[in-house]
Coordinates of C-alpha atoms and ligand atoms in Angstrom, one line a residue:
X1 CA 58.5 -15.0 25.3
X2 CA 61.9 -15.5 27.0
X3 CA 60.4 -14.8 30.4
X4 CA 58.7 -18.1 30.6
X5 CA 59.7 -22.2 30.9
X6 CA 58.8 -23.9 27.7
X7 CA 54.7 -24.6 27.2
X8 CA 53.8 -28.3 28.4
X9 CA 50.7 -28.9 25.3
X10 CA 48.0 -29.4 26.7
X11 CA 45.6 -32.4 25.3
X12 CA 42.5 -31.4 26.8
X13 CA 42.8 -28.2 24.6
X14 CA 44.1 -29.9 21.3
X15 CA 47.4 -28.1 21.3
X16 CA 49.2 -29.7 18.7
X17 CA 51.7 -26.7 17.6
X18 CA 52.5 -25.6 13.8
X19 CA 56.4 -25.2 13.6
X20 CA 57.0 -26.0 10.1
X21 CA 57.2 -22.4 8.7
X22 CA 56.6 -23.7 5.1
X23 CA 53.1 -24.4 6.3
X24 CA 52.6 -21.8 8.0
X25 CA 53.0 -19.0 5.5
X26 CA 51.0 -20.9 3.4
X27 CA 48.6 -20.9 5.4
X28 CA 48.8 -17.1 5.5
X29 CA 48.6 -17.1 1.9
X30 CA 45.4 -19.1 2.2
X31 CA 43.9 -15.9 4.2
X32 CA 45.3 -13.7 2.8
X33 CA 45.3 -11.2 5.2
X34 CA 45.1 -7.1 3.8
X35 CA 45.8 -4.2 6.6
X36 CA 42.4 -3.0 8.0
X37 CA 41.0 -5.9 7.7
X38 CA 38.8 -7.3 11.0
X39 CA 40.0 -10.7 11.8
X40 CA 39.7 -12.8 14.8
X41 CA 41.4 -15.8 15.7
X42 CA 40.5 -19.0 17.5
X43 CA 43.1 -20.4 19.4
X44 CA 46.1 -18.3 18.5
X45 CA 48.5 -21.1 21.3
X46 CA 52.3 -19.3 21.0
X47 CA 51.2 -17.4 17.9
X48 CA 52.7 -18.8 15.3
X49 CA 49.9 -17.5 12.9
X50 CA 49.0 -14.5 14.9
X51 CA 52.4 -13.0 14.9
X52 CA 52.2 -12.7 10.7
X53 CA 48.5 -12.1 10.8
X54 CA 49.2 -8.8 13.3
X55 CA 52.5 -8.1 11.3
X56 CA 49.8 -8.1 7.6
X57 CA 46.6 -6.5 9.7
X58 CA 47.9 -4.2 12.5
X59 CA 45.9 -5.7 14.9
X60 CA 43.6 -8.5 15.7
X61 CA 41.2 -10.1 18.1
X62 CA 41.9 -13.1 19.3
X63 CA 40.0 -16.2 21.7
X64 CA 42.2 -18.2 23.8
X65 CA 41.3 -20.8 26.6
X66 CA 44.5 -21.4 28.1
X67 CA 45.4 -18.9 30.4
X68 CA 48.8 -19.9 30.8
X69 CA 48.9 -19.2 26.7
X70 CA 46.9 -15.9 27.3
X71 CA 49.5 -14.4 29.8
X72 CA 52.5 -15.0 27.4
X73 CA 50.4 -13.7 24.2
X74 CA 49.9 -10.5 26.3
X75 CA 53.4 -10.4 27.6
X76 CA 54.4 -10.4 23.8
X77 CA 51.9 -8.1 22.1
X78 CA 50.5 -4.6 23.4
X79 CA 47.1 -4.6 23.5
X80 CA 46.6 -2.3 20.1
X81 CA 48.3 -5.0 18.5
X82 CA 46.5 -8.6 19.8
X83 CA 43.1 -8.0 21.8
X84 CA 43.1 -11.5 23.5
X85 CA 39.6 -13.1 24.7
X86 CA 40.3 -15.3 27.3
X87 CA 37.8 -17.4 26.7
X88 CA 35.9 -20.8 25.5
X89 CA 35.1 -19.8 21.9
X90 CA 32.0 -21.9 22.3
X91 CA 30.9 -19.8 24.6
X92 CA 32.0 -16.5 22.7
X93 CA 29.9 -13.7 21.6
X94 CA 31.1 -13.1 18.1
X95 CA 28.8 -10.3 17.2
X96 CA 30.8 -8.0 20.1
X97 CA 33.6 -7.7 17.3
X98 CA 33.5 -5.9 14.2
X99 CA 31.9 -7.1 11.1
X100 CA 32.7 -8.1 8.2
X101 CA 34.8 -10.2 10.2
X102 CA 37.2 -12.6 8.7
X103 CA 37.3 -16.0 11.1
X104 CA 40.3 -17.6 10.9
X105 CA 42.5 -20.6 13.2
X106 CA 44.2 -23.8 13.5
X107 CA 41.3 -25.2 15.6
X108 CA 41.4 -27.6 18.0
X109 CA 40.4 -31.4 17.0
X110 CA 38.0 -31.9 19.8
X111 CA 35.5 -29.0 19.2
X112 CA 36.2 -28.4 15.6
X113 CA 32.6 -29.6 14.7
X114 CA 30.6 -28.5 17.2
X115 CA 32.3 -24.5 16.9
X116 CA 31.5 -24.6 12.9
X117 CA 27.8 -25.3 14.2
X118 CA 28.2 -22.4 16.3
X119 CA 29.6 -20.0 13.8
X120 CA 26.9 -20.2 11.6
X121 CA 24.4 -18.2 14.4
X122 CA 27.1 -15.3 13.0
X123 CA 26.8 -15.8 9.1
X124 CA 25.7 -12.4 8.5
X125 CA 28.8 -10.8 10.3
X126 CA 31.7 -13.0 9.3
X127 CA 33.1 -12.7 5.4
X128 CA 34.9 -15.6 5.4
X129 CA 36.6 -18.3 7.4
X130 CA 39.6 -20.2 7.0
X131 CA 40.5 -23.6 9.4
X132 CA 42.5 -26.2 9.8
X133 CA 41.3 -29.1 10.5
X134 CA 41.7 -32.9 10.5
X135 CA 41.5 -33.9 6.7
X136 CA 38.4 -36.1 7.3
X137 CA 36.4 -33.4 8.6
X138 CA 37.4 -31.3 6.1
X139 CA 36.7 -33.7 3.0
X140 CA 33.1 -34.4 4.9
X141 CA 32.7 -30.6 5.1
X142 CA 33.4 -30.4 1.2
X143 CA 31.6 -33.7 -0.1
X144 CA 29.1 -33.6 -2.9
X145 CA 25.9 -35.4 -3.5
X146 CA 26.6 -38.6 -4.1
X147 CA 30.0 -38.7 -2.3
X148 CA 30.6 -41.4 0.1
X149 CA 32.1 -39.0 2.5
X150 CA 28.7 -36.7 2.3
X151 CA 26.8 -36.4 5.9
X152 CA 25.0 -34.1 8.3
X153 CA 27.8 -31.6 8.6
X154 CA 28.2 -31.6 4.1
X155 CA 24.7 -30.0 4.2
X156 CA 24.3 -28.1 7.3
X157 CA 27.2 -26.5 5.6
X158 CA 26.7 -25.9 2.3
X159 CA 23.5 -24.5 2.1
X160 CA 24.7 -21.3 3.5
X161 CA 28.9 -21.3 2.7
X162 CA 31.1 -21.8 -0.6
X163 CA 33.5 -24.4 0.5
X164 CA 36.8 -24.7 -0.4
X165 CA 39.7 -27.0 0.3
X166 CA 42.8 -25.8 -0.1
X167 CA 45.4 -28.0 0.8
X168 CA 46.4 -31.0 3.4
X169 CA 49.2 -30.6 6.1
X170 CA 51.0 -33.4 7.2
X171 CA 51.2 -34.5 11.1
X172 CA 54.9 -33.6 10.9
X173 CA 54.1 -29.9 10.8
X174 CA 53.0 -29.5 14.5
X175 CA 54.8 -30.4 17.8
X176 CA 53.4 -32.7 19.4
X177 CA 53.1 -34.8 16.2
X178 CA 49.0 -35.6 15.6
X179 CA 47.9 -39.0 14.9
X180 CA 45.6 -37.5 12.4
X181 CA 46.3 -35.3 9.3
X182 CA 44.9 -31.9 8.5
X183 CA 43.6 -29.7 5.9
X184 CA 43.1 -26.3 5.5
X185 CA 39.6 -24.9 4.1
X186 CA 37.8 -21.8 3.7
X187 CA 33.9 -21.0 4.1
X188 CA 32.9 -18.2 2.5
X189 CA 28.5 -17.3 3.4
X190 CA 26.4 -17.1 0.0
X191 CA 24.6 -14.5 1.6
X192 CA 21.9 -13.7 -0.9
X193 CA 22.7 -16.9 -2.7
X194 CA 22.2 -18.8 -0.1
X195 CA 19.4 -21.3 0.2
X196 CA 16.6 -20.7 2.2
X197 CA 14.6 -23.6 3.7
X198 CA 10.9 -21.9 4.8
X199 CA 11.7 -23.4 8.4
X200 CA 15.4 -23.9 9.1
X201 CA 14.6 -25.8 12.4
X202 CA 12.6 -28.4 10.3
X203 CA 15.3 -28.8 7.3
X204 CA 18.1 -29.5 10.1
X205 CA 16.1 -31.9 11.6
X206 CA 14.8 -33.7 8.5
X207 CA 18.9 -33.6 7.5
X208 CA 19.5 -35.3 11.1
X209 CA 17.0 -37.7 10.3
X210 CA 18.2 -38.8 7.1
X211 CA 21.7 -39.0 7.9
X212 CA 21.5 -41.0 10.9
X213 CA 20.1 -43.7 9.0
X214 CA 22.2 -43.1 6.0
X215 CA 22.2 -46.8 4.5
X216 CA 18.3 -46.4 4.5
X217 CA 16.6 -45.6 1.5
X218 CA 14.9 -41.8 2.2
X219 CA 10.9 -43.7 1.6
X220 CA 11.9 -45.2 5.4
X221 CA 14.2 -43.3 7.0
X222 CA 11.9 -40.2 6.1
X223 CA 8.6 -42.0 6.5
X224 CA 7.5 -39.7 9.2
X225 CA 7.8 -36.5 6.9
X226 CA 6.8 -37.9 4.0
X227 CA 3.5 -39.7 2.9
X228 CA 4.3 -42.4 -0.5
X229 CA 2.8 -39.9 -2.5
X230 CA 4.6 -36.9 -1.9
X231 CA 8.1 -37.9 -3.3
X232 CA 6.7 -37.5 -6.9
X233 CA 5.8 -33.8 -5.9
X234 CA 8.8 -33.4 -4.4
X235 CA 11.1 -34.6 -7.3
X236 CA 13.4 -36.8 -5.3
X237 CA 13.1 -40.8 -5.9
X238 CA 11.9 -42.5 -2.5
X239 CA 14.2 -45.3 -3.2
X240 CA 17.4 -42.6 -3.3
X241 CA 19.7 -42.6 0.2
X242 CA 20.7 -39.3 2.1
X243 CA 24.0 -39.0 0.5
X244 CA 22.6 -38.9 -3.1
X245 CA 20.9 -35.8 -2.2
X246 CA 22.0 -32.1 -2.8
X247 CA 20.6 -29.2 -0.7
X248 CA 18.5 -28.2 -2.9
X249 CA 16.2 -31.5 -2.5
X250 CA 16.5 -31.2 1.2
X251 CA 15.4 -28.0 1.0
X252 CA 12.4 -29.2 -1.3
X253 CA 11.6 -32.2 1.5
X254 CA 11.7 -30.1 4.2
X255 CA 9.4 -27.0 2.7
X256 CA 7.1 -30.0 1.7
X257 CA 6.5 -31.5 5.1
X258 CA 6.2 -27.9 6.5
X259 CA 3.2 -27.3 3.4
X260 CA 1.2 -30.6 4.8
X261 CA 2.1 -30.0 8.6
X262 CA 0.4 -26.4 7.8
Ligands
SAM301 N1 47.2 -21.5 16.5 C1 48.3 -22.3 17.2 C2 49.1 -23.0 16.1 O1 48.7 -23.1 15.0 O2 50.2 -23.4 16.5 C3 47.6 -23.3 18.1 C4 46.7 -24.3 17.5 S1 46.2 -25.6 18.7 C5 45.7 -26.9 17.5 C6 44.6 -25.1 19.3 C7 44.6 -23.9 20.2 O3 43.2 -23.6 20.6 C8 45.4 -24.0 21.5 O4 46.1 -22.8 21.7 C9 44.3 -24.2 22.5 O5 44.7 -23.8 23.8 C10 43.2 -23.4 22.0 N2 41.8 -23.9 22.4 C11 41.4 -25.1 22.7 N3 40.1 -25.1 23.0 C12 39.7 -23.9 22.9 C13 38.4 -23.2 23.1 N4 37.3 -23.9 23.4 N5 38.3 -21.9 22.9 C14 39.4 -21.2 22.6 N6 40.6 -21.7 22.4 C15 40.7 -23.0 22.5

């Protein structure tokens, strides 16, 4: 990339950059990446996991909103090597790539949520996914019934993905520096294991609804689902709050108030 001044991050795209190469071959352990293998990548900035992905793969896809990023990942890969999207990978249609595709990048902070929302509309094309993310996010993604860290995004997640944590990364392994730190986790889809809610739109909004009045016990904050009498049928304790539940009750919850909506 010798042709070009040094990149000035950019905030308003999250570019904090890995340089500590410790990390970032694990990180690439964490994939795993095997030659042939379909992977895209979210945000590859100046490549420092693209260049050992393409190096274990061949070649890979990646989706990149900084143009000034763009035209110095093209200037230092042929196309048969890096296929670069330029592109908001919120706005991205996944399903023009291959499948089984692997998912894979050191996403940005400010839209990490909102993209793992997004991702799931391609469950049945992606094998697996592995991120980096801000810790927090990442220990909310993997919290269990019961856990205090357990939310909205802890079920809207595991109902259809293993999740796994694999290890945290300190702010000292980017430039700039983040306030935060990270963690790097993989989603794998349960596919056939996977839970299936009779209406999906109704379990995510009986999820919303419990979680965003989490100190609540689930006999109030679910009053509008649930008449007194149905928690015995359901076989969840009225007096029990959100984050005491596992999907599998939410799942019960939700195909109960579908059965007396019907
Ligand atoms: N992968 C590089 C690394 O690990 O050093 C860069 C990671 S940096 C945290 C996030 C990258 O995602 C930046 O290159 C940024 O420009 C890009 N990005 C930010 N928002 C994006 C979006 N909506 N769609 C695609 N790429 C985005």
């Amino acid at each position: 990339m010798s042709d070009f001044s040094p990149h000035r991050a950019r905030k308003r795209f999250g570019q904090n950059f890995l340089v500590d190469q410790n990390i970032i071959n694990g990180i690439i352990d964490a994939i795993d990446p095997i030659a042939g293998q379909h992977i895209v990548e979210i945000g590859p900035g100046q490549a420092a996991l693209t260049r050992k992905l393409i190096h274990a793969v061949g070649s890979i896809d990646a989706i990149e909103i900084d143009r000034d990023l763009v035209a110095r990942l093209t200037h230092e890969f042929p196309v048969e090597k890096l296929r670069v999207h330029q592109a908001d990978a919120m706005e991205f249609d996944f399903s023009t790539l291959p499948s089984p595709l692997r998912v894979v990048g050191n996403l940005p902070y400010n839209i990490s949520t909102p993209i793992l929302f997004r991702l799931c509309e391609y469950e049945d094309r992606i094998s697996d996914m592995t991120f980096m993310l801000q810790k927090e996010v990442v220990d909310r993604m993997a919290a269990a019934a019961g856990d205090d860290a357990r939310g909205r995004l802890s079920v809207m997640l595991q109902y259809r993905f293993k999740i796994e944590k694999r290890f945290d990364v300190p702010p000292t392994a980017f430039k700039p520096v983040p306030a935060v730190d990270s963690s790097i986790v993989r989603l794998t889809p349960l596919g056939d294991q996977r839970l299936r809610p009779k209406d999906e739109t109704l379990f995510a909004r009986i999820v919303n609804e419990a979680f965003s009045q989490r100190r609540k016990m689930l006999r109030k904050s679910l009053a509008a689902w649930v008449s007194p009498d149905g928690w015995e049928a359901i076989g969840v304790a009225p007096t029990a709050r959100a984050e005491e539940l596992t999907c599998e009750a939410f799942v019960a919850i939700s195909d109960w108030a579908l059965a007396r909506r019907a």
